[in-house]
Structure formats: structure tokens, C-alpha cells
Coordinates of C-alpha atoms in Angstrom, one line a residue:
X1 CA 0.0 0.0 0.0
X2 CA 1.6 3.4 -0.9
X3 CA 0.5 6.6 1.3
X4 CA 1.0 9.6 -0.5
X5 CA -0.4 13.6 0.4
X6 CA -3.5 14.6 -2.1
X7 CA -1.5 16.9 -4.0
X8 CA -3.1 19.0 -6.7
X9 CA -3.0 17.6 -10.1
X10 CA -4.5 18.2 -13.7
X11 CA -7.7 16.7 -14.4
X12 CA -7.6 13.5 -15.6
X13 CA -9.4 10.1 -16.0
X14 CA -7.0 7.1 -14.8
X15 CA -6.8 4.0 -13.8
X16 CA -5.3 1.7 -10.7
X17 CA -2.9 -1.5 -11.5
X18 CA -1.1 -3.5 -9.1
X19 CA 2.7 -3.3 -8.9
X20 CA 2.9 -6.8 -10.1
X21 CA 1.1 -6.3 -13.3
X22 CA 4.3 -3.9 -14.5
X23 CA 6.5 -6.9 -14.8
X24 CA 9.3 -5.1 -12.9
X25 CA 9.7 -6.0 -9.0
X26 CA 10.4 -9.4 -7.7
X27 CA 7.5 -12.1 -6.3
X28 CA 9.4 -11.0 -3.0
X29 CA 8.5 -7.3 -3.3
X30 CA 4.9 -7.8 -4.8
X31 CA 3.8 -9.9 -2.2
X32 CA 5.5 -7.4 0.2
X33 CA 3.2 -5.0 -1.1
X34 CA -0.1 -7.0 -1.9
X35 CA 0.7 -8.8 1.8
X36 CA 0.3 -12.1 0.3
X37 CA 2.8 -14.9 1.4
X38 CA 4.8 -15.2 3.8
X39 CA 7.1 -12.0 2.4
X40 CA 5.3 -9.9 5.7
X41 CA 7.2 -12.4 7.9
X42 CA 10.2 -10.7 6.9
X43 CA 9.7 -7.3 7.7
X44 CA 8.7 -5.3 11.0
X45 CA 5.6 -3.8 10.0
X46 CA 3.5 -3.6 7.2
X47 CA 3.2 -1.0 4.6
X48 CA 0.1 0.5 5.6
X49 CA -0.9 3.9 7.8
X50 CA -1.3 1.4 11.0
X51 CA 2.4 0.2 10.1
X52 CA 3.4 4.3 9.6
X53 CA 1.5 4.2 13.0
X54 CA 3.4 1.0 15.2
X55 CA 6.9 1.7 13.8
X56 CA 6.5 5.6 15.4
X57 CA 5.8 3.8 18.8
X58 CA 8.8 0.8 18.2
X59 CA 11.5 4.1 17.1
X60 CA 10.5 5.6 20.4
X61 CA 12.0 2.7 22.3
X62 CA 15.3 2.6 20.5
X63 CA 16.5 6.1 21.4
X64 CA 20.1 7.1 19.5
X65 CA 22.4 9.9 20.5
X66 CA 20.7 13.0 19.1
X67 CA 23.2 15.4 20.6
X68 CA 25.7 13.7 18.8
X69 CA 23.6 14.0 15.2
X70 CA 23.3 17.6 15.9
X71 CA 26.6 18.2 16.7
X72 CA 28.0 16.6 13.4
X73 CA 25.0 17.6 10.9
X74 CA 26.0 21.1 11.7
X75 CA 29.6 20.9 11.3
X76 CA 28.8 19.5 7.7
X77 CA 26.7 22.0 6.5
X78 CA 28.6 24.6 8.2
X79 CA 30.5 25.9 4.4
X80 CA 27.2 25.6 2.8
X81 CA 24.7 28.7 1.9
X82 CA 22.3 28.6 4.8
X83 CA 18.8 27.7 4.4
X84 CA 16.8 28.1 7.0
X85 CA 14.3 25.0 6.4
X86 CA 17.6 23.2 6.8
X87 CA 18.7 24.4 10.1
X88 CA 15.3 24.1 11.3
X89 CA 14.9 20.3 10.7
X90 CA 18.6 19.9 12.1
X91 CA 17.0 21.6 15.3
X92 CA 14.4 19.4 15.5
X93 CA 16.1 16.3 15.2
X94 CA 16.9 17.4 19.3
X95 CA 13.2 16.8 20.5
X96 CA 12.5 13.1 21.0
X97 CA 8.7 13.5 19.1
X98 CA 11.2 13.9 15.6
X99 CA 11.8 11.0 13.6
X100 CA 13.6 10.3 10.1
X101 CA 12.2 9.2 6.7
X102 CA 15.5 8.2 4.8
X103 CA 17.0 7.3 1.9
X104 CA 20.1 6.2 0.7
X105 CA 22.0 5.9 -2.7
X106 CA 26.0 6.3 -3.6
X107 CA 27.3 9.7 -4.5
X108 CA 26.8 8.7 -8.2
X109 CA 29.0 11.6 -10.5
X110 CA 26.3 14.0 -11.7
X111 CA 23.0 13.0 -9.6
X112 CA 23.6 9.3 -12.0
X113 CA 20.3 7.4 -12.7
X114 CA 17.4 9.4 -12.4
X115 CA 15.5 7.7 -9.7
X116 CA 18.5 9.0 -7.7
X117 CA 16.2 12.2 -7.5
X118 CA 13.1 9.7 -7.2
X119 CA 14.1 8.4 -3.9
X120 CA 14.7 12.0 -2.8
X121 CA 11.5 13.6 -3.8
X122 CA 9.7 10.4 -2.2
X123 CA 11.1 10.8 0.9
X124 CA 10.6 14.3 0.7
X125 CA 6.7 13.5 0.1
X126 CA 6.5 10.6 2.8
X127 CA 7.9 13.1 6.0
X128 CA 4.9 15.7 4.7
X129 CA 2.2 13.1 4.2
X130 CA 3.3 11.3 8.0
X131 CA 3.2 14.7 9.6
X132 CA -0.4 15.5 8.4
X133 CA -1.5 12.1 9.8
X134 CA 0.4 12.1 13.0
X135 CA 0.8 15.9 13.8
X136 CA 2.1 15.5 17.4
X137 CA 5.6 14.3 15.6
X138 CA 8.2 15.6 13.0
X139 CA 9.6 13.7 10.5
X140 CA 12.4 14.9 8.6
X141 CA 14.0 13.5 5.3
X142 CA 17.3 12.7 4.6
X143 CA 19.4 11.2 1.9
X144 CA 22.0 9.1 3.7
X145 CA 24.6 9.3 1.3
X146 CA 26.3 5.9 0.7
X147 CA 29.9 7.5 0.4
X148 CA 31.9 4.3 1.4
X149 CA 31.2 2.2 -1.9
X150 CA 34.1 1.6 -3.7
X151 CA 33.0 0.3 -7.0
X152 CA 33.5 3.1 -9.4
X153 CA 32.6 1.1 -12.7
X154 CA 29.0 2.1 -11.2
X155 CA 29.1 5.2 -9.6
X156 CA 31.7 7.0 -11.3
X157 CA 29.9 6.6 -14.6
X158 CA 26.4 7.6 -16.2
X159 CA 24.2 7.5 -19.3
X160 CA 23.4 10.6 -21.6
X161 CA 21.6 10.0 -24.9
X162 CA 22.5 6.1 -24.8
X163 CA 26.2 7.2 -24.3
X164 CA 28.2 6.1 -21.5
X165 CA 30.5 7.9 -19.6
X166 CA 33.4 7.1 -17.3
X167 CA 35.4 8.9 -14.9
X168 CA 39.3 8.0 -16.4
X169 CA 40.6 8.4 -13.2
X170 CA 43.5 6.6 -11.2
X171 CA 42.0 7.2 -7.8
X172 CA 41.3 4.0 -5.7
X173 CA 39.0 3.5 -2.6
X174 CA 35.9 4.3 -1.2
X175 CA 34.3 7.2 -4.0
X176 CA 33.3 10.1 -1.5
X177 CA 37.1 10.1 -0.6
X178 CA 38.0 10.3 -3.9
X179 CA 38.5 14.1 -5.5
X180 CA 37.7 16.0 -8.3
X181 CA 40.6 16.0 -10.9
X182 CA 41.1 17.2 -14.2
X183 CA 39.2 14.6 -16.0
X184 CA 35.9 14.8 -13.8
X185 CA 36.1 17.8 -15.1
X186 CA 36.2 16.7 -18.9
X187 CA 33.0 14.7 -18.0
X188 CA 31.0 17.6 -16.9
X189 CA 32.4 19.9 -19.5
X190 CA 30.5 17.4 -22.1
X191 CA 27.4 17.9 -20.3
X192 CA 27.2 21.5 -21.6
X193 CA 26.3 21.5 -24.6
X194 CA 23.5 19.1 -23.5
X195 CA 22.0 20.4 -20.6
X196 CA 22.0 24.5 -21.4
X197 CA 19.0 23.6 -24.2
X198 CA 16.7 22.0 -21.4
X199 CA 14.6 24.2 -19.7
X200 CA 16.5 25.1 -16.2
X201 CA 19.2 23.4 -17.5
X202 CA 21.8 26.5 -17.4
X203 CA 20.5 27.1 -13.9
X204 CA 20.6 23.5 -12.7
X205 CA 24.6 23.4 -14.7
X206 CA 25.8 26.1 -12.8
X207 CA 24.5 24.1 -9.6
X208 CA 27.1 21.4 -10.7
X209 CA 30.0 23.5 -11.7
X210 CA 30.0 25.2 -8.0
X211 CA 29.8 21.8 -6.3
X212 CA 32.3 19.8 -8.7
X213 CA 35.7 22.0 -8.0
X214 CA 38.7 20.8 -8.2
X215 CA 40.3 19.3 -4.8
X216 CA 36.7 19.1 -3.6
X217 CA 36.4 15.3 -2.9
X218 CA 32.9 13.6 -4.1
X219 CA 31.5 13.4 -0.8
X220 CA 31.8 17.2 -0.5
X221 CA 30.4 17.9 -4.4
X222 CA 27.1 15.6 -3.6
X223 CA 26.5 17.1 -0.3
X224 CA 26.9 20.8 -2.1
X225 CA 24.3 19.8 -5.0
X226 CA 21.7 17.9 -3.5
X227 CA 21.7 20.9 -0.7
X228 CA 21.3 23.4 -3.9
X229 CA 18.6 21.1 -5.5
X230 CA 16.7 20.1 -2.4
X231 CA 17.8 22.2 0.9
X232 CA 14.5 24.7 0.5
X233 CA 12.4 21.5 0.9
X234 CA 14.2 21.1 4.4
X235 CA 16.2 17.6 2.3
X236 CA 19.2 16.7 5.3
X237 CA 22.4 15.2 3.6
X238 CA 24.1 13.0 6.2
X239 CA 27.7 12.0 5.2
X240 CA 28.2 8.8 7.6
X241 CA 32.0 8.7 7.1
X242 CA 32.9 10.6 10.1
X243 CA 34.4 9.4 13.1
X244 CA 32.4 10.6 15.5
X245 CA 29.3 8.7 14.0
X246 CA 31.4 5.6 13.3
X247 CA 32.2 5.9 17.4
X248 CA 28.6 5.1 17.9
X249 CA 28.8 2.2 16.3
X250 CA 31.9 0.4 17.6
X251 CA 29.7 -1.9 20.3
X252 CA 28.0 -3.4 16.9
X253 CA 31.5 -3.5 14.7
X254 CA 33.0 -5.4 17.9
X255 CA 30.5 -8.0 18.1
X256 CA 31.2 -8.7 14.7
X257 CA 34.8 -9.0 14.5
X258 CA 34.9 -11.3 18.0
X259 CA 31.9 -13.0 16.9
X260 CA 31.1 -12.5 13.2
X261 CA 27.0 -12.0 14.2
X262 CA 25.7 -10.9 11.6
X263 CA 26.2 -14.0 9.3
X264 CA 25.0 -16.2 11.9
X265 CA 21.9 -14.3 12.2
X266 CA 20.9 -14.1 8.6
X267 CA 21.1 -17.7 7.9
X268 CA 17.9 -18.8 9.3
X269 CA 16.5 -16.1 7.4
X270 CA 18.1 -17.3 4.5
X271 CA 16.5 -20.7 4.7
X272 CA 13.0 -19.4 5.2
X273 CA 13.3 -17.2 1.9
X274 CA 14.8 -19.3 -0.3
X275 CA 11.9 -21.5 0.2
X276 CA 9.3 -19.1 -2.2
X277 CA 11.8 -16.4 -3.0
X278 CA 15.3 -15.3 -4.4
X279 CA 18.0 -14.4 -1.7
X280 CA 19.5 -11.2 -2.7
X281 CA 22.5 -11.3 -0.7
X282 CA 24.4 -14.0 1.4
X283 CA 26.9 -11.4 3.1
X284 CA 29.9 -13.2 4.4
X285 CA 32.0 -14.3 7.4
X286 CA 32.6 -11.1 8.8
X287 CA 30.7 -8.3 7.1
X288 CA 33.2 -5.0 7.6
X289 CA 35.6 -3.6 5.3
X290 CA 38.6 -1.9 5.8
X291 CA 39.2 1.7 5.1
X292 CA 41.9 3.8 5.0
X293 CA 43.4 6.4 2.9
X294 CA 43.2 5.1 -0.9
X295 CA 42.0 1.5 0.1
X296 CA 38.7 0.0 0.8
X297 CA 39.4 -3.9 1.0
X298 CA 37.3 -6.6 3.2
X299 CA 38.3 -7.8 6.6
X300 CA 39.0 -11.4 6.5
X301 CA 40.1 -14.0 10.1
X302 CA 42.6 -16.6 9.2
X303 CA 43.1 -18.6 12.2
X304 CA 44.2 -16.0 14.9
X305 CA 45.1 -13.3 12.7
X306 CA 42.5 -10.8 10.8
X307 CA 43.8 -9.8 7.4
X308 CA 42.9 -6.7 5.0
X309 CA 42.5 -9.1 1.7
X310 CA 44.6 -8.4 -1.1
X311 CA 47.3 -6.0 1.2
X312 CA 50.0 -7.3 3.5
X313 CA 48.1 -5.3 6.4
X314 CA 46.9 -7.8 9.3
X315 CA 46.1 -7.5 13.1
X316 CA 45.6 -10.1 16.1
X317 CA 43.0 -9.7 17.8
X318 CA 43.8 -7.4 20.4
X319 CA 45.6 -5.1 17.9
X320 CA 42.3 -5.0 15.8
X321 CA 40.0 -3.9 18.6
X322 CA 42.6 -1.2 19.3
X323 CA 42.4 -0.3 15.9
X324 CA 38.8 0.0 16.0
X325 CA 38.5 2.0 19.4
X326 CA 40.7 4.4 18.5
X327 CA 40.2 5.1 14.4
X328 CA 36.5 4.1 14.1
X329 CA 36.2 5.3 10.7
X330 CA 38.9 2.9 9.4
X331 CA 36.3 0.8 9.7
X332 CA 33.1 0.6 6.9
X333 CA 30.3 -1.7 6.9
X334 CA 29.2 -3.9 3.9
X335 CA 25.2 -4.5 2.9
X336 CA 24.8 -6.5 5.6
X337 CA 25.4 -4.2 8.3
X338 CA 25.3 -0.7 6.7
X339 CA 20.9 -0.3 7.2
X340 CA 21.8 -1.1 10.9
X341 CA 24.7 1.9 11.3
X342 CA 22.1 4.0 9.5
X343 CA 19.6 3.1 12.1
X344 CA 22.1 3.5 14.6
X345 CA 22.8 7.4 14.3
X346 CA 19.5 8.2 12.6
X347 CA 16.0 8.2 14.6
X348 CA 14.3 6.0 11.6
X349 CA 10.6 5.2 11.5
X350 CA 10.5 4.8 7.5
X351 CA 13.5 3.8 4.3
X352 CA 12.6 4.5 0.9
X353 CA 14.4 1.9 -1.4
X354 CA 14.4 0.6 -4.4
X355 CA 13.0 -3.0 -5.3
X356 CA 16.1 -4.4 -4.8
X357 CA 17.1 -2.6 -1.6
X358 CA 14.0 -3.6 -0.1
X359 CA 14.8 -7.1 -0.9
X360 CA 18.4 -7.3 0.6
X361 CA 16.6 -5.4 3.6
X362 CA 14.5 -8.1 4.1
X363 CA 16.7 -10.3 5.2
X364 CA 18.2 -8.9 8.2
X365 CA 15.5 -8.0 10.6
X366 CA 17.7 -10.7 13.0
X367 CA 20.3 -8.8 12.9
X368 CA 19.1 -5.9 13.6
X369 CA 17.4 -7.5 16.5
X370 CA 20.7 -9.2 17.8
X371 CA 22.2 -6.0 18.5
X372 CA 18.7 -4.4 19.2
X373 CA 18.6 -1.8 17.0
X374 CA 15.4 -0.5 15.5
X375 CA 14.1 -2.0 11.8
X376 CA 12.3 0.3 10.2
X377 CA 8.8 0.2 8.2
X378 CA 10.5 -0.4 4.5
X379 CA 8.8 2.2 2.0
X380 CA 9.2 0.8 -1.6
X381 CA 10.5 3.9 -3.5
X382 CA 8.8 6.0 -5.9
X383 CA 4.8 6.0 -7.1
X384 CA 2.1 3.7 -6.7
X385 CA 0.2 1.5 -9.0
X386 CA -2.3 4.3 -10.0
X387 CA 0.3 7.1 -10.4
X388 CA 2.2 4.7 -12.4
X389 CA -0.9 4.5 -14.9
X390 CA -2.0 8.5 -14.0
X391 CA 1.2 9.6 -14.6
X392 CA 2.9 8.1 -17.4
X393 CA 2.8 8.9 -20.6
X394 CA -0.7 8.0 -22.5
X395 CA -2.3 7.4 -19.0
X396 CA -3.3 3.4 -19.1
X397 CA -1.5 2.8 -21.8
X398 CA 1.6 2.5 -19.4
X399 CA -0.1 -1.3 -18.5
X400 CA 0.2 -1.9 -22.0
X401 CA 3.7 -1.2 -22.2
X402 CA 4.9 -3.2 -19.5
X403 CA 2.8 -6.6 -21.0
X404 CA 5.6 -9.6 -21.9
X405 CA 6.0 -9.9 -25.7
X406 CA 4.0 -13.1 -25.3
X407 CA 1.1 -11.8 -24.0
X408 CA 0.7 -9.3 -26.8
X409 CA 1.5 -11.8 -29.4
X410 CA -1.5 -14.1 -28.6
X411 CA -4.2 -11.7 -28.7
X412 CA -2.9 -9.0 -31.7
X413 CA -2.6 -9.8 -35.2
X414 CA 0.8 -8.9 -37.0
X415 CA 0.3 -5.5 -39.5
X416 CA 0.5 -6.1 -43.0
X417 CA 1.9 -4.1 -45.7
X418 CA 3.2 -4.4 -49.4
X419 CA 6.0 -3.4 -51.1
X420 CA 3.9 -0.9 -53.1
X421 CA 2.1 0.6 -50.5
X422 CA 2.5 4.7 -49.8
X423 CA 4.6 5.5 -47.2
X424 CA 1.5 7.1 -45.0
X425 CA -0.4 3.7 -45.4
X426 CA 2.6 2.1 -43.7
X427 CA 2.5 4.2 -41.1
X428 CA -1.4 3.9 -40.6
X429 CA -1.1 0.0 -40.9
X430 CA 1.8 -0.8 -38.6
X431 CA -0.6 0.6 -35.8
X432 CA -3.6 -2.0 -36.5
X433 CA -2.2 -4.3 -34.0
X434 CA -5.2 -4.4 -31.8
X435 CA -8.1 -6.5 -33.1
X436 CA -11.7 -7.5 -31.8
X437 CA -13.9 -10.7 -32.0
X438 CA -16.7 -10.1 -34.2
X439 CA -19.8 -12.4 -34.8
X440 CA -18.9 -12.7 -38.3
X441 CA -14.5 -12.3 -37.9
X442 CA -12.4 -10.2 -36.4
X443 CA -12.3 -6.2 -36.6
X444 CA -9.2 -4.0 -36.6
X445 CA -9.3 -0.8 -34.3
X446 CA -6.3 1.6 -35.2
X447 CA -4.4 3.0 -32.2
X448 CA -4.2 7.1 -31.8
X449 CA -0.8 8.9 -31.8
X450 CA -0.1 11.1 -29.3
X451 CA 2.6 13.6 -29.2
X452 CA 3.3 16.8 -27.4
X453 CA 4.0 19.8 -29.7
X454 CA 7.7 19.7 -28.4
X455 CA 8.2 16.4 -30.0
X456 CA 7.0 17.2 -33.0
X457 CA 10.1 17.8 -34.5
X458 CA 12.3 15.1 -32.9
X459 CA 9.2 12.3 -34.1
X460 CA 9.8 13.8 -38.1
X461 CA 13.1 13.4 -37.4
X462 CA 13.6 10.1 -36.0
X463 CA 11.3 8.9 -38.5
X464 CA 12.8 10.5 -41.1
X465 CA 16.3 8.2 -39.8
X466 CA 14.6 5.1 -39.6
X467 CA 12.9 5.6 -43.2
X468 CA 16.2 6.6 -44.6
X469 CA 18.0 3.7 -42.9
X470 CA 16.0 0.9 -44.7
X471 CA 15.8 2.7 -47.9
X472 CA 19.6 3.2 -48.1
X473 CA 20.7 0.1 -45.7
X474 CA 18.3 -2.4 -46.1
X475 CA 17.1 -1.9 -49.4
X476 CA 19.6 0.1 -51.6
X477 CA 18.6 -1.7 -54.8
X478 CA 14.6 -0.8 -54.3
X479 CA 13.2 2.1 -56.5
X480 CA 10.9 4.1 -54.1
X481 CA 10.1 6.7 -56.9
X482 CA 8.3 3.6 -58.7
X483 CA 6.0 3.7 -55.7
X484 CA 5.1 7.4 -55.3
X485 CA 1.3 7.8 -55.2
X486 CA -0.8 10.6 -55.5
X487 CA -2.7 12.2 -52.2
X488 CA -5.9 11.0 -53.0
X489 CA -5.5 7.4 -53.6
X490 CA -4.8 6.8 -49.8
X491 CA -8.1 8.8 -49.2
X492 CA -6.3 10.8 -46.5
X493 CA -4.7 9.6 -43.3
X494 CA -5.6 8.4 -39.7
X495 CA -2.6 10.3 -38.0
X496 CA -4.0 12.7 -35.2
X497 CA -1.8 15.3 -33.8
X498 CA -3.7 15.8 -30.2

């Protein structure tokens, strides 16, 4: 169940479709969300406003260290242009009735994949929506930014106009402690000519230019943007690779490196899924990395020693708790751990994830519970099944393009043309896909084109391409003139420019 505010929006007729009819979550997450299963015997509470309402009441028994969050949330926005929605929700994250609705993605160069923003704007929505329904609290979103991954084939990269793009750089490690150099700035020197066209595109270039200077490190350049995008909207940024913060978690880091809990924990969990669903993530013996300087490597025990893998570093145990007690933030968690030092240092009633964050989350309520820290109501991310078919593109028609090339192919009939036929009749014909049982056959009902006046010229033009390509490419020995007809032997055309 998704719970959203009643925001305004244009008139319009739509209509509701489950999450599982759009082909793209997992049987995990669908039943999640449709409560059918045993998927809701993974989770804490359910996604409903009585779920909203239970995991408000199980937060307030897990208190965290809000002094502390204060005390570092202001020292990291303390070089940033001031807005005063942000320092109020920073003071309010002092009172015990204020609770988080977070979020959490990589520092991807760029803002990356777009439901990057998605996420975001979600969580935004979601603290609004929970403070209209439970006014006596405050719930504040923030983006949790995930600054100790280290694999920069995904994060330093990105799409544009089915082009990839990669960060060239030599830098190793965890990517928020990675800076800008000279060919970051290459990358966003191609985006230029691209994004000044868009509408607010000079506005939102200039955004990236002031947060993507050179020696900045990425950490510092995401923080700077997504407070320029999203700081009016009261959006907290929380960079969790900071000593301080990693101090509050050393009780839950030592447990695993003496006793290597978390794995332990999972397993039963592990069992019970695999049973109707697909494990998203088995973790390992001991679920911390190592982090220091250029070099983010996993934390392996070989008999009595604990080695950094693939470096000649190694501790005994002793030396490794010292380690840990006195540079914290050496220290990084993987998947398996990293929702439960979120929920740590953040007061968190709700996450907002992805499909397959949700899933991965789903298996570690134990482990949360073995070092009794709070598990949060999980929030799949983004719209509902009815703003998926409001929203998109030709309203219901965005359940038709989600349908598996089988199910289309038993119940439409294949478009004919001929060789000879006018260009304009091809176009017409290839849309008679859709056909209807009649008493005495079958009927063919033409679809409608829609296109915004914008587009206009980019259709012409890609058509005009893909014409051209099979004239030229596919059938270079074919004399089109032969074919040319006059206007009024097609009788006119179907095409509709609404």
C-alpha cells in the first residue's frame, strides 16, 4: 500500500494497476506490497498507515544519540549557503517527538540514474504526508549518502543520450574520498552542450559547476548539490564517514569482528526465503571492510590473525579492537550491516528503497534484533500503481507497455503491408495491431498517436532516420520513386496530432 499527500493535479481520467502487473519488482516485493505470502514475515511492520502508526511507537524505544547527530550535521553543512528550512529540521532532530524518513543511494557523479532524485523527492513527500496524519511528531527527510562504496565502474559513470560515460581516473578507494581531478572535469564539460537547451538546464549546470571544484572530494560535491537542489524542501544530507558517528557504532563493529554475528543471524532467514523467494545477498563471514586512505578492502580472520585481503596489512585480535576503538572510521560496513549503522545514528521510522534494496533489507531483521537496534517500516520507493498509470505517458496505456512480448503476441494480429504501399499507409497499418472478436470475424481498431507539440520535430526526425535507414541500408537496390502515389488514392490519413 503506498501513502501519498492529495496533491493537486490536472484533471484526468485514470486507472489503478497493481505493482505486479508492470513486470518489474520481484515475487518478494509484490507480495510485500499486496501482503500475500509469507514476504510480511520478513519485515517489522507492514506497509500501511497502521504500520506508519506501530513503527512511530517501536522508534520511540530505541532512542540514538541526538546530541551527537546535531553536533555533526551542523559541522557538515557549516560551508554551505544557509537555508533556514535546513537548520530548522537539524534543530528538531533534538526533540524526541522527531523521527527520520530516509533514503540512501552512492554519491553517483552527476546525480547518476534518475530515480537518484526519485528516492529523494519520495522521501521528501512521505515526512509531509506522516506529519499530516500524526501531527504531534516531525519527521524529517534525509538522503544518507552511501559515500563508502568503492565500486567506481557504477558510480563513477552515467548514461546521456544512450552514451556512457566514465570517470578516467587513477584514484582507488571508497568514491566520496575520492577528488575532483582534471578529467571529472572533462565529463562535466560534455554535459554543456546538452544540458544548457533543457529548460533550467543553465541554472541547474551552474548548480554542478560550484559543487564539482577541483580538490573538492565527491563526498563534499554531492553534499553541495543535493543541498542546492533540495535544501529549500528542508532535504538533510548525512555523510556517515565521520568518526564521530562511526564511534557510535563500535559496540555493533566489535561484536562482529569477535563473533562474526551478523552472518550467523541471517542464515535462518536465509533458509525461510529461499523456500518461495530469491535471496538477494548472502553477506559473508565477517561483514566490515577496511578503510583507509586510498583502500577500501574486506576484513578477512585466518586462524588468529585478521587480514585486510589483497594488502599485506593484518592485526591479532587485540591489535584490531585497538584499531577499531581508536580510528572508528577505518572501519566501513558492507550490505549486511550498513541499514543497521544507519539506524544507529539516525531516529528511523520509514527507508525508501528501491526493489532491490527492499529485498536485501528483508533479510536482516535478525540482525538488527541481535544487537537491538530499530528496523524500520521499509517504503518501496517512488509512485504507486495508479500514479504509475495517471502519470505516465498516455495514461493506461503504461499497462500496455509493461505486457511480456507473449502476451501481446496471442491476442494482436501482425500488421500487413506491401512493397507498393504509400509510405503514409505504412505508417497507418503498422498501428492495427489491436483486433476484436466479431460475430462474423475479427475487426481491426487503429491505435491514436499522441505527441506533445515539443516532439513534434524530434518524431519527423527520427522517423525521417529510420525511413532513410531501410531505404539506403536495407534496401539500396529498391526504387521508391516507382511507388510514389498521389494524395488521393490513400483517401487521407488516420494520424492525429492531439
Amino acid at each position: 500500500m503506498h501513502f501519498s499527500r492529495n496533491l493537486p493535479t490536472m484533471s484526468q481520467s485514470s486507472k489503478h494497476i497493481p505493482f505486479s502487473s508492470t513486470h518489474v519488482f520481484s515475487k518478494l516485493i509484490n507480495d510485500y506490497l499486496e501482503g500475500k505470502g509469507t514476504a510480511l514475515d520478513f519485515v517489522q511492520y507492514a506497509p500501511n498507515l497502521e504500520g506508519y502508526r506501530t513503527a512511530i511507537e517501536g522508534r520511540k524505544k530505541h532512542p540514538i544519540n541526538r546530541n551527537l547527530l546535531f553536533d555533526e550535521l551542523t559541522k557538515q553543512y557549516a560551508n554551505l549557503p544557509q537555508e533556514n528550512a535546513v537548520n530548522n529540521q537539524i534543530a528538531l532532530l533534538n526533540k524526541d517527538n522527531t523521527f527520520v524518513i530516509t533514503t540512501a543511494h552512492q554519491p553517483n557523479l552527476f546525480t547518476g540514474p534518475l530515480y537518484f532524485f526519485y528516492k529523494i523527492i519520495h522521501a521528501i513527500q512521505l515526512a509531509a504526508s506522516l506529519k499530516e496524519a500524526f501531527p504531534e511528531c516531525n519527521f524529517v527527510p534525509v538522503y544518507y549518502m552511501g559515500s563508502e562504496d568503492a565500486d567506481l565502474d557504477e558510480v563513477g559513470s552515467f548514461n546521456l543520450d544512450a552514451k556512457n560515460y566514465q570517470w578516467a581516473t587513477k584514484q582507488t578507494g571508497a568514491i566520496g574520498r575520492m577528488q575532483v581531478d582534471d578529467a571529472l572535469l572533462v565529463l562535466l564539460k560534455q554535459l554543456e552542450s546538452y544540458w544548457t537547451i533543457l529548460p533550467q538546464g543553465q541554472k541547474a549546470l551552474e548548480i554542478l559547476k560550484e559543487a564539482y571544484q577541483k580538490g573538492k572530494t565527491i563526498s563534499e560535491a554531492t553534499l553541495s548539490f543535493v543541498h542546492a537542489f533540495f535544501g529549500s524542501k528542508g532535504l538533510l544530507v548525512l555523510q556517515p564517514d565521520d568518526a564521530a558517528l562511526k564511534a557510535a557504532f563500535i559496540p555493533v563493529m566489535e561484536k562482529e569482528l569477535m563473533s562474526g554475528f551478523s552472518h550467523e543471524a541471517i542464515q535462518p532467514t536465509i533458509a525461510a526465503l529461499s523456500k518461495d523467494y530469491h535471496v538477494q545477498s548472502e553477506g559473508r563471514s565477517i561483514n566490515l571492510f577496511y578503510l583507509k586512505d586510498n583502500l577500501r578492502a574486506r576484513i578477512e580472520k585466518q586462524g588468529e590473525q585478521f587480514i585486510v585481503v589483497d594488502t599485506d596489512i593484518q592485526f591479532t585480535e587485540k591489535e584490531i579492537i585497538a584499531e577499531l576503538h581508536q580510528y572508528p572510521e577505518r572501519f566501513s560496513p558492507n550490505v549486511i550491516l550498513r541499514g543497521v549503522y544507519q539506524e544507529t545514528i539516525l531516529p528511523g521510522v520509514v527507508f525508501v528503497g528501491g526493489g532491490g534494496e527492499l529485498a536485501y533489507w528483508m533479510e536482516l531483521k535478525n540482525v538488527f534484533q541481535q544487537v537491538d537496534v530499530h528496523y524500520p517500516l521499509l517504503q518501496l520507493r517512488n509512485f504507486s500503481g495508479q500514479d504509475f498509470s495517471k502519470y505516465h505517458p498516455g495514461g493506461a496505456l503504461g499497462k500496455k507497455l509493461y505486457l511480456k512480448c507473449e502476451e501481446i503476441a496471442t491476442r494482436n494480429a501482425k500488421p500487413q503491408v506491401l512493397p507498393t504501399d504509400p509510405w503514409k499507409k505504412v505508417i497507418v497499418t503498422i498501428t492495427e495491431s489491436r483486433r476484436h472478436q466479431k460475430e462474423d470475424g475479427f475487426v481491426y481498431e487503429k491505435h491514436k498517436m499522441f505527441l506533445y507539440k515539443e516532439d513534434f520535430d524530434k518524431f519527423v526526425e527520427g522517423l525521417n532516420e529510420a525511413v532513410n535507414h531501410v531505404k539506403t541500408e536495407l534496401m539500396p537496390d529498391v526504387d521508391f520513386k516507382q511507388f510514389n502515389r498521389e494524395e488521393d488514392e490513400f483517401g487521407g490519413t488516420d494520424l492525429k496530432w492531439e
